[in-house]
PDB file of C-alpha atoms in Angstrom:
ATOM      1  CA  UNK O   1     137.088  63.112 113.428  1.00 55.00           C
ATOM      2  CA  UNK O   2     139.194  66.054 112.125  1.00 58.00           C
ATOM      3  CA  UNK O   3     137.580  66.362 109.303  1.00 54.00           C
ATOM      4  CA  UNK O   4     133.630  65.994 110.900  1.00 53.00           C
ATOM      5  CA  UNK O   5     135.345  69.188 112.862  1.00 51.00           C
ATOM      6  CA  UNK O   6     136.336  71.133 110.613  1.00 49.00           C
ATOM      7  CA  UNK O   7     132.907  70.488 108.164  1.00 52.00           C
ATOM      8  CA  UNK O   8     131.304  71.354 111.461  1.00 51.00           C
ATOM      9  CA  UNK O   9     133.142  74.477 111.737  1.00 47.00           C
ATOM     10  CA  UNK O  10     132.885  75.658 108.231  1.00 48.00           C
ATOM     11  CA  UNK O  11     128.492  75.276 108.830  1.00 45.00           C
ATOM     12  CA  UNK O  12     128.777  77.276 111.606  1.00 41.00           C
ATOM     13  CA  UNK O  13     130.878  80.211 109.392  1.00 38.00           C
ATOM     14  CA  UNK O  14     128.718  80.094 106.879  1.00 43.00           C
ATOM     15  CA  UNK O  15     125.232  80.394 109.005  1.00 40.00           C
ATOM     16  CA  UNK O  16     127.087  83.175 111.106  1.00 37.00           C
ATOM     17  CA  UNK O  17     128.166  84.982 107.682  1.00 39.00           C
ATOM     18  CA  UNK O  18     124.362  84.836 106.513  1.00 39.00           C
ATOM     19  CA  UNK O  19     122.863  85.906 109.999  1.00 37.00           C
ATOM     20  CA  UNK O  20     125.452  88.504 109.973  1.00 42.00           C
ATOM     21  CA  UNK O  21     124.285  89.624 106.488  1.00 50.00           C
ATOM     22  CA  UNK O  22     120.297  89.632 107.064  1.00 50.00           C
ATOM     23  CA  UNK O  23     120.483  91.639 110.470  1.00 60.00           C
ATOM     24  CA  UNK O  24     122.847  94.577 108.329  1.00 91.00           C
ATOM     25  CA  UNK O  25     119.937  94.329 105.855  1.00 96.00           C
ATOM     26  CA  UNK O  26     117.129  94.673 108.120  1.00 95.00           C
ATOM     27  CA  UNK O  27     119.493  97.617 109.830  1.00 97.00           C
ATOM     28  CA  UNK O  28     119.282  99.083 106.587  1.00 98.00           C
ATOM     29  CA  UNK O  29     115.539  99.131 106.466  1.00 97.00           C
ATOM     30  CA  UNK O  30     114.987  99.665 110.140  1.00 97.00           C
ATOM     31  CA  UNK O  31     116.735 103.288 109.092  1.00 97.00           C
ATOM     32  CA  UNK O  32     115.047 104.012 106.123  1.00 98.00           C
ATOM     33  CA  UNK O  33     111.400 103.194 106.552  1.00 98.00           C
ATOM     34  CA  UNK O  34     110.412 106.066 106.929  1.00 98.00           C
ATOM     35  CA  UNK O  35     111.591 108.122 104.841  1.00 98.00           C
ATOM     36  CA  UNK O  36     110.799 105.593 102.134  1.00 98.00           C
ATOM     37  CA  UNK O  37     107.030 105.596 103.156  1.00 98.00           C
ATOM     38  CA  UNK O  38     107.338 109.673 103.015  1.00 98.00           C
ATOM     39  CA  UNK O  39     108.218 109.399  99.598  1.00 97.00           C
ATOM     40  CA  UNK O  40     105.788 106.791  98.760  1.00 97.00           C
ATOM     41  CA  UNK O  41     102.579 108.817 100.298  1.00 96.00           C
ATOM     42  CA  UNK O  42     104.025 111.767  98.290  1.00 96.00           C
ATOM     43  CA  UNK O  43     104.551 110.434  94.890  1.00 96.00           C
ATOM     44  CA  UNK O  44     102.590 106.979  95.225  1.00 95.00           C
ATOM     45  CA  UNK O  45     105.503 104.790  94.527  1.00 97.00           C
ATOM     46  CA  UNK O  46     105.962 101.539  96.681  1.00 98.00           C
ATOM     47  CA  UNK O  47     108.076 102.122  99.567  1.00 98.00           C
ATOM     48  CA  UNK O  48     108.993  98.771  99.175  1.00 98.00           C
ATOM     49  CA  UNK O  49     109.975  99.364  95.476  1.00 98.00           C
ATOM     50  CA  UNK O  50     112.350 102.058  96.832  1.00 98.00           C
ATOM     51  CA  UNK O  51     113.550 100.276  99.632  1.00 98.00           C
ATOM     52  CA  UNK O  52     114.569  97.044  98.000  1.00 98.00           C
ATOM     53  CA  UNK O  53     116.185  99.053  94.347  1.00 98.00           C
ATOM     54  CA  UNK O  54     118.062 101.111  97.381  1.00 98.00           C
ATOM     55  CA  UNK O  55     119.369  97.067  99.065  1.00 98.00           C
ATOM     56  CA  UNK O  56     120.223  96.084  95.424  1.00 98.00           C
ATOM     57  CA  UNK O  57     122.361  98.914  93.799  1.00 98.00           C
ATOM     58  CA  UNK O  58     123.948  99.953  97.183  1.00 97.00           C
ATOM     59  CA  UNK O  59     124.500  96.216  98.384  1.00 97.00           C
ATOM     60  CA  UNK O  60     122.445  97.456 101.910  1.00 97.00           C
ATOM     61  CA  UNK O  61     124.303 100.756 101.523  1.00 97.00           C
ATOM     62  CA  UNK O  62     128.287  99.295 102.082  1.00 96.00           C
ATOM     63  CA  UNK O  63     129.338  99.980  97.776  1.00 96.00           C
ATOM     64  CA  UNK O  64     131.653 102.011  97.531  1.00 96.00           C
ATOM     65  CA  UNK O  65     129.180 104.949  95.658  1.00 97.00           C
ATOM     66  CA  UNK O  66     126.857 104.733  99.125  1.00 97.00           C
ATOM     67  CA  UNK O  67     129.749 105.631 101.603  1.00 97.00           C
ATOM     68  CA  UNK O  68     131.314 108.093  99.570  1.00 97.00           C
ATOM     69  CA  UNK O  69     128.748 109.566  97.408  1.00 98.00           C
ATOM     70  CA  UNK O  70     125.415 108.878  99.305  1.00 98.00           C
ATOM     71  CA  UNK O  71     124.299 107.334  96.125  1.00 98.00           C
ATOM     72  CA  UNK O  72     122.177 104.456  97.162  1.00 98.00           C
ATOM     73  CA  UNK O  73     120.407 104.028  93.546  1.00 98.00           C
ATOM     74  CA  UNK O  74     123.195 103.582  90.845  1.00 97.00           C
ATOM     75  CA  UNK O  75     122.659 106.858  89.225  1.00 97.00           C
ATOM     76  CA  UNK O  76     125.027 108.447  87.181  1.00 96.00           C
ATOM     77  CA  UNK O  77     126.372 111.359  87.088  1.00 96.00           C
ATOM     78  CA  UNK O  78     128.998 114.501  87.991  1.00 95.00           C
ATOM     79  CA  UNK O  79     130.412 114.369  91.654  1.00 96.00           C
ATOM     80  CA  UNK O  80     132.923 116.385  93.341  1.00 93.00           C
ATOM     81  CA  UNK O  81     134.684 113.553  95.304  1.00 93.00           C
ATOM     82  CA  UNK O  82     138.399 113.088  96.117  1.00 93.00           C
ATOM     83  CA  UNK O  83     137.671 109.836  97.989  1.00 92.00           C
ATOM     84  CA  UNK O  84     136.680 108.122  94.752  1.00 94.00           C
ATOM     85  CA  UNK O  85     137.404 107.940  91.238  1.00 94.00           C
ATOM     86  CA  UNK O  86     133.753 107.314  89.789  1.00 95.00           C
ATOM     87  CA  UNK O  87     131.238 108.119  87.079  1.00 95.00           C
ATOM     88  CA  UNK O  88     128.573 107.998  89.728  1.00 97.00           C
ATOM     89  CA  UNK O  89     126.314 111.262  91.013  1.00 97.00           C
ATOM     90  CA  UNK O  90     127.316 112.178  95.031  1.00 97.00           C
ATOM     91  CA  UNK O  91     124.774 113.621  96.963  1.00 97.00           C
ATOM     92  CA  UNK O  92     124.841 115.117 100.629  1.00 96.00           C
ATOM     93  CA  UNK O  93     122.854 113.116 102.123  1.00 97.00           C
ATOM     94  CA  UNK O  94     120.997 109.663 101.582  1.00 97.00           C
ATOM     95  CA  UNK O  95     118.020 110.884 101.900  1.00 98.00           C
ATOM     96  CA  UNK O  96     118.816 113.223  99.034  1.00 98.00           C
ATOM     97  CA  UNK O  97     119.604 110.204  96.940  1.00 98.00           C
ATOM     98  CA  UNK O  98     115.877 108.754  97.625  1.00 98.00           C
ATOM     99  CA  UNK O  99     114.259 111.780  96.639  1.00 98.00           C
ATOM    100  CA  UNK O 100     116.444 112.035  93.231  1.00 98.00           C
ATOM    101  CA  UNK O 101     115.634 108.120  92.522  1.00 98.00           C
ATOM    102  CA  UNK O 102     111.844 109.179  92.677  1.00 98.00           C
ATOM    103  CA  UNK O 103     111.628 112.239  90.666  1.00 97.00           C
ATOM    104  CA  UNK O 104     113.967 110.260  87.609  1.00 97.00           C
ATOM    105  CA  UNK O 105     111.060 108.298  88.053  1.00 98.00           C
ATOM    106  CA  UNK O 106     108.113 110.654  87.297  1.00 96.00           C
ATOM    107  CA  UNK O 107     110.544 112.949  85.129  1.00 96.00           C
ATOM    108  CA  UNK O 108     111.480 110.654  82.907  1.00 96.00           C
ATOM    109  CA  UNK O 109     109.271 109.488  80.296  1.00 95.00           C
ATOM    110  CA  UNK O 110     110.436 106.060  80.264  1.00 96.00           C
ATOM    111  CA  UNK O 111     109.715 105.426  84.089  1.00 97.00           C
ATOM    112  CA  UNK O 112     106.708 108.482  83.820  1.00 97.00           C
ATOM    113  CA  UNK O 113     103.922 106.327  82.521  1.00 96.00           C
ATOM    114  CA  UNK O 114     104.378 103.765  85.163  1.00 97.00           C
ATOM    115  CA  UNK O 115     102.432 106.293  87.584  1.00 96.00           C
ATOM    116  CA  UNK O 116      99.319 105.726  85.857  1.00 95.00           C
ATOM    117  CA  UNK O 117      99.982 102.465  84.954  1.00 95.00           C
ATOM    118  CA  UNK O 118     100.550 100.400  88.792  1.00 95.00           C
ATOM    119  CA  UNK O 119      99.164 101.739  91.830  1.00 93.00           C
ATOM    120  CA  UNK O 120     100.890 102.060  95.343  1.00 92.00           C
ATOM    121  CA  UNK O 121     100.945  99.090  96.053  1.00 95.00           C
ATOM    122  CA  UNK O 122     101.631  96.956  92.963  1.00 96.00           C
ATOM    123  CA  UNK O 123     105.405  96.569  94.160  1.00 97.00           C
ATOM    124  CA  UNK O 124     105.787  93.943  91.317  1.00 97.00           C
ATOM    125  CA  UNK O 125     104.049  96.012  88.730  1.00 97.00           C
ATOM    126  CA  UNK O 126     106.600  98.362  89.310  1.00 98.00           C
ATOM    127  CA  UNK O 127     109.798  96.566  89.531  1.00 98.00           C
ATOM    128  CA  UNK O 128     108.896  95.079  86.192  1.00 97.00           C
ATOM    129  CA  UNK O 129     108.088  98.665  84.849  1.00 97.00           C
ATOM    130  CA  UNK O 130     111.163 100.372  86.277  1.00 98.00           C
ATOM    131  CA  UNK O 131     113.580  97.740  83.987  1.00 97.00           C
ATOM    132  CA  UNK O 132     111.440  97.877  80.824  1.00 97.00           C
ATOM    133  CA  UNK O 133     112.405 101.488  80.942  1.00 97.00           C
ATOM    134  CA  UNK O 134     115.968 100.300  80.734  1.00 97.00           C
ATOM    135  CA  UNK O 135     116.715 101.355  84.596  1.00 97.00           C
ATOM    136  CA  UNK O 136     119.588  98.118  84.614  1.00 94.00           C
ATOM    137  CA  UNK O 137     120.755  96.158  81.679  1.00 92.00           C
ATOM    138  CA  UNK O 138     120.193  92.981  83.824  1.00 94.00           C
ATOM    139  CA  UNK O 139     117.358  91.015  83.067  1.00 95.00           C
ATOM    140  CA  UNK O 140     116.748  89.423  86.292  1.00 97.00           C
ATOM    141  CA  UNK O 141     116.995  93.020  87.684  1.00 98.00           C
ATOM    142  CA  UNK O 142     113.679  92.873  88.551  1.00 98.00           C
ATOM    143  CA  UNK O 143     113.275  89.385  89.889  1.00 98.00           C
ATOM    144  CA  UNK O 144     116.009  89.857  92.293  1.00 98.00           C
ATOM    145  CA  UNK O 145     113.857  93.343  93.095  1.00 98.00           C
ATOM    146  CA  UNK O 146     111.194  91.108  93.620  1.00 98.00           C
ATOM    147  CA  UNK O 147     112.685  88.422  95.788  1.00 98.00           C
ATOM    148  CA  UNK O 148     114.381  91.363  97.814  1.00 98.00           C
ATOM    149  CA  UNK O 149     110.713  92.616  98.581  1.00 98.00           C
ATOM    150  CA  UNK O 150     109.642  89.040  99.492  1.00 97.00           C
ATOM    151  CA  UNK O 151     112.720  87.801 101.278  1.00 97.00           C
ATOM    152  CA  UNK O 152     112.507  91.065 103.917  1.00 97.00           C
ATOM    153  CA  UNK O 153     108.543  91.125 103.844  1.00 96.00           C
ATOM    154  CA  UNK O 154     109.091  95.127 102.475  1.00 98.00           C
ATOM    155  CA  UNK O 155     105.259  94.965 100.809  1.00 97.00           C
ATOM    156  CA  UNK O 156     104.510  95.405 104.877  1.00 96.00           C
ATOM    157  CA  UNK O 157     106.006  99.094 104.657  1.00 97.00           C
ATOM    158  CA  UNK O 158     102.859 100.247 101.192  1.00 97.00           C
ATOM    159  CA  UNK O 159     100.066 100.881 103.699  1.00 93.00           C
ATOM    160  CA  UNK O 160      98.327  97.868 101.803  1.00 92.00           C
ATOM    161  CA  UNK O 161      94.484  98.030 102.711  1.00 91.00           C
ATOM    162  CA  UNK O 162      93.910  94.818 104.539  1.00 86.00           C
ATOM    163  CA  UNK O 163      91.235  93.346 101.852  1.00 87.00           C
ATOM    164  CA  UNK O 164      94.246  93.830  98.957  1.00 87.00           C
ATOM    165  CA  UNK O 165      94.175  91.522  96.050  1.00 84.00           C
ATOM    166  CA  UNK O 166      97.793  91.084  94.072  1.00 81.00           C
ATOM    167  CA  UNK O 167      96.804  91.814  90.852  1.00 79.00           C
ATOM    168  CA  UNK O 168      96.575  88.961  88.260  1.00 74.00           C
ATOM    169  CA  UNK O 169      98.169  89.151  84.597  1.00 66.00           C
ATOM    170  CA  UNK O 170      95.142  87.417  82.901  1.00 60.00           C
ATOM    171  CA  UNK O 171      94.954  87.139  78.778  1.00 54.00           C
ATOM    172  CA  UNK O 172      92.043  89.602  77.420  1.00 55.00           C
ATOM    173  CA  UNK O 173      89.497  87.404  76.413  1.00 60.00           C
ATOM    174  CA  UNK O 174      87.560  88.406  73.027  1.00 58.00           C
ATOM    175  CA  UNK O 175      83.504  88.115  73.968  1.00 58.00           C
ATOM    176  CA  UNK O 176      81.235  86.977  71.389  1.00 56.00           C
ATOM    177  CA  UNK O 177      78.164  88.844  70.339  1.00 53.00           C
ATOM    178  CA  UNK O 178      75.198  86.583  71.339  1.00 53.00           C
ATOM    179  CA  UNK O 179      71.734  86.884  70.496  1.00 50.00           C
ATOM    180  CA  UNK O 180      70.866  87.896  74.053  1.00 49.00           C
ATOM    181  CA  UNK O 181      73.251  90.575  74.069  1.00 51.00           C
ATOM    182  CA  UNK O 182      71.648  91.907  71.218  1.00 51.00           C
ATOM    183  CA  UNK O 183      68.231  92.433  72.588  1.00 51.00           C
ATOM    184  CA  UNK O 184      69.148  93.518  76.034  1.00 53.00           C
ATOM    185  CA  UNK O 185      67.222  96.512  77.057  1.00 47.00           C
ATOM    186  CA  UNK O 186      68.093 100.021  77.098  1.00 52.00           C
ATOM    187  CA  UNK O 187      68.243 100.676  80.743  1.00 50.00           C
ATOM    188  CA  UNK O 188      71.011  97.220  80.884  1.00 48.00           C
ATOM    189  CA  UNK O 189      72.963  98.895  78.178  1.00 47.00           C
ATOM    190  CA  UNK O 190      73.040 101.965  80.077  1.00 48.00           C
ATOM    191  CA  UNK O 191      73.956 100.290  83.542  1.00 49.00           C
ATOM    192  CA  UNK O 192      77.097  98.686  81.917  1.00 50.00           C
ATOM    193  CA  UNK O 193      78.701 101.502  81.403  1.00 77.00           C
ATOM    194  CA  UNK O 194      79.215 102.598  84.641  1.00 82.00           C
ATOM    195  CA  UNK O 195      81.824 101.238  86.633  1.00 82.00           C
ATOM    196  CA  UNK O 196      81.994 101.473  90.217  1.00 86.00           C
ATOM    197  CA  UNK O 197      85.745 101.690  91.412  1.00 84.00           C
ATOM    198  CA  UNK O 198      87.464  99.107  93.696  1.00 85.00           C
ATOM    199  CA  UNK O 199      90.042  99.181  96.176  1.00 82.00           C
ATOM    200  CA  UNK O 200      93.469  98.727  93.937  1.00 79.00           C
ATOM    201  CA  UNK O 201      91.693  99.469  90.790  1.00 86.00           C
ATOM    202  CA  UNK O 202      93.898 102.024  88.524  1.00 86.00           C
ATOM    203  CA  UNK O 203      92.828 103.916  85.530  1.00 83.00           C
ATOM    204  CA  UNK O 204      94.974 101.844  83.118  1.00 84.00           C
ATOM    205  CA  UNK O 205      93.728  98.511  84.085  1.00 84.00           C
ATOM    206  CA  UNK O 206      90.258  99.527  83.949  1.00 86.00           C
ATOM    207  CA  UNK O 207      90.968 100.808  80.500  1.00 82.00           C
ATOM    208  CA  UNK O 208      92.376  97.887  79.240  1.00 83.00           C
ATOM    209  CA  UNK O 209      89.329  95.652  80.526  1.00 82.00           C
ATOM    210  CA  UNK O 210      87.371  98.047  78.726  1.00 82.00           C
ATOM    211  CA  UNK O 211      88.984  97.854  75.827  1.00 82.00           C
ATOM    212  CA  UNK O 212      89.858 101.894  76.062  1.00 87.00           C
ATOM    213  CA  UNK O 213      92.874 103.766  77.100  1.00 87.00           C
ATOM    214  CA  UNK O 214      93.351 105.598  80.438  1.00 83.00           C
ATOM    215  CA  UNK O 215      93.350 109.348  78.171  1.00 85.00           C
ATOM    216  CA  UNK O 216      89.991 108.404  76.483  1.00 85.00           C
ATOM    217  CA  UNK O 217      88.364 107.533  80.482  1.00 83.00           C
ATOM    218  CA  UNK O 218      90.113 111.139  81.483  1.00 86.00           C
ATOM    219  CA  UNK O 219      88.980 112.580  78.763  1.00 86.00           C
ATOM    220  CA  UNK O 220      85.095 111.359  79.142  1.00 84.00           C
ATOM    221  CA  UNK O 221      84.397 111.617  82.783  1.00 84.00           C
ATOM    222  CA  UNK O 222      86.269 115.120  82.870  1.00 86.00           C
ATOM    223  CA  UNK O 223      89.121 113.983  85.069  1.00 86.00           C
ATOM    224  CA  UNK O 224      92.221 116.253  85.212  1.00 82.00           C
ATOM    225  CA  UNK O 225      94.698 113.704  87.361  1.00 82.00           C
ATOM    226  CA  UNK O 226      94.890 109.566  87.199  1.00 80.00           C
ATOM    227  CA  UNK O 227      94.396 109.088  90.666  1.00 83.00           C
ATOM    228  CA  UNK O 228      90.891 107.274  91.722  1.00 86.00           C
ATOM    229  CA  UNK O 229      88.833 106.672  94.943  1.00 83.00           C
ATOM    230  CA  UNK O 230      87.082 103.204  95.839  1.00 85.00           C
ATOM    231  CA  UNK O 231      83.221 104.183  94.603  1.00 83.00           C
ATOM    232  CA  UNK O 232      84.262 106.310  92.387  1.00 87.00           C
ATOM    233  CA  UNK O 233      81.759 106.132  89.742  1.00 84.00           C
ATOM    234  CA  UNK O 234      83.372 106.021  85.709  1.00 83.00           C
ATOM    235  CA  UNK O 235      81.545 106.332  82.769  1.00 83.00           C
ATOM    236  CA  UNK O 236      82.996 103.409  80.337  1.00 81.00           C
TER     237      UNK O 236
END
């Protein structure tokens, strides 16, 4: 009977310790939606992305570097603190950490290409993206981005257009030259290369369906930025 008690006592500890931990986590997010989203409409980088690499490095923003040093992201640098002995940057606010995590990322030319590579909303596309460029030595680092995104629902937070499709990884199929293909008229020839652009479309993946790069697409429609519009007609 004891020990039924004490089992019993131990489940209800450990279900109050995880309760405990998911309402501090949503707390976290609850307070910095919106600056997130800011930054995302700004620099078109997944608030969810930011949120979630924020919950991960800064444990929900209770590490030691978060309290003292409003570093929420794990980036290094000089500080001025007395509090703490650390090789970590401080910063005077948190908010001032967010904005520093997003400019490494379009400064640096490791994270840089990623902007024309995933759009908005391609949270995983960019978690993935973000460790390639050696952000953590981990190599679940982005899987436990991921399941941080998926656990708290944070994809709600990228302004996702309701008909969004989660882009596919699919292996590039080589077509072979038929016959018909050969004799196809001129006007068909012309028609197919023109591409009409789709909600979640981005430069890069059209370029690689193509069998092009996103510079050679600039480059031939005249286009000075990477950013496109659904209907947005390309010349392939």
């Amino acid at each position: 009977m004891i020990k039924k008690s004490l089992l019993l006592t131990l489940c209800c500890l450990l279900i109050t310790a995880v309760t405990v931990r998911s309402q501090s986590i949503q707390d976290y997010v609850d307070e910095h939606t919106d600056y997130a989203q800011e930054l995302m409409r700004e620099y078109e980088v997944p608030a969810s992305v930011i949120l979630a690499v924020a919950i991960h490095e800064s444990a929900a923003g209770k590490s030691k570097v978060a309290r003292h040093l409003n570093n929420h992201f794990g980036i290094k640098g000089s500080n001025s603190s007395t509090a703490i002995n650390s090789s970590y940057k401080d910063y005077g606010t948190a908010a001032d950490s967010y904005t520093n995590f997003v400019e490494v990322l379009q400064n640096r030319s490791s994270f840089s290409k990623l902007f024309d590579l995933y759009d908005q909303y391609d949270y995983a596309g960019w978690a993935r993206g973000i460790q390639r460029g050696g952000y953590a030595s981990s190599r679940t680092w982005a899987n436990q981005v991921i399941a941080i995104i998926n656990k708290y629902q944070l994809y709600q937070y990228d302004d996702r257009p309701a008909d969004y499709v989660e882009p596919v990884k699919v292996a590039p199929v080589v077509k072979k030259k038929s016959y018909i293909a050969k004799k196809r008229t001129r006007n068909n020839r012309s028609n197919s290369k023109m591409y009409t652009v789709r909600k979640g479309d981005n430069l890069n993946r059209i370029a690689l369906s193509r069998g092009t790069t996103a510079k050679a697409l600039m480059q031939k429609n005249g286009l000075k930025k990477s950013a496109l519009k659904p209907g947005q007609k390309l010349r392939i």
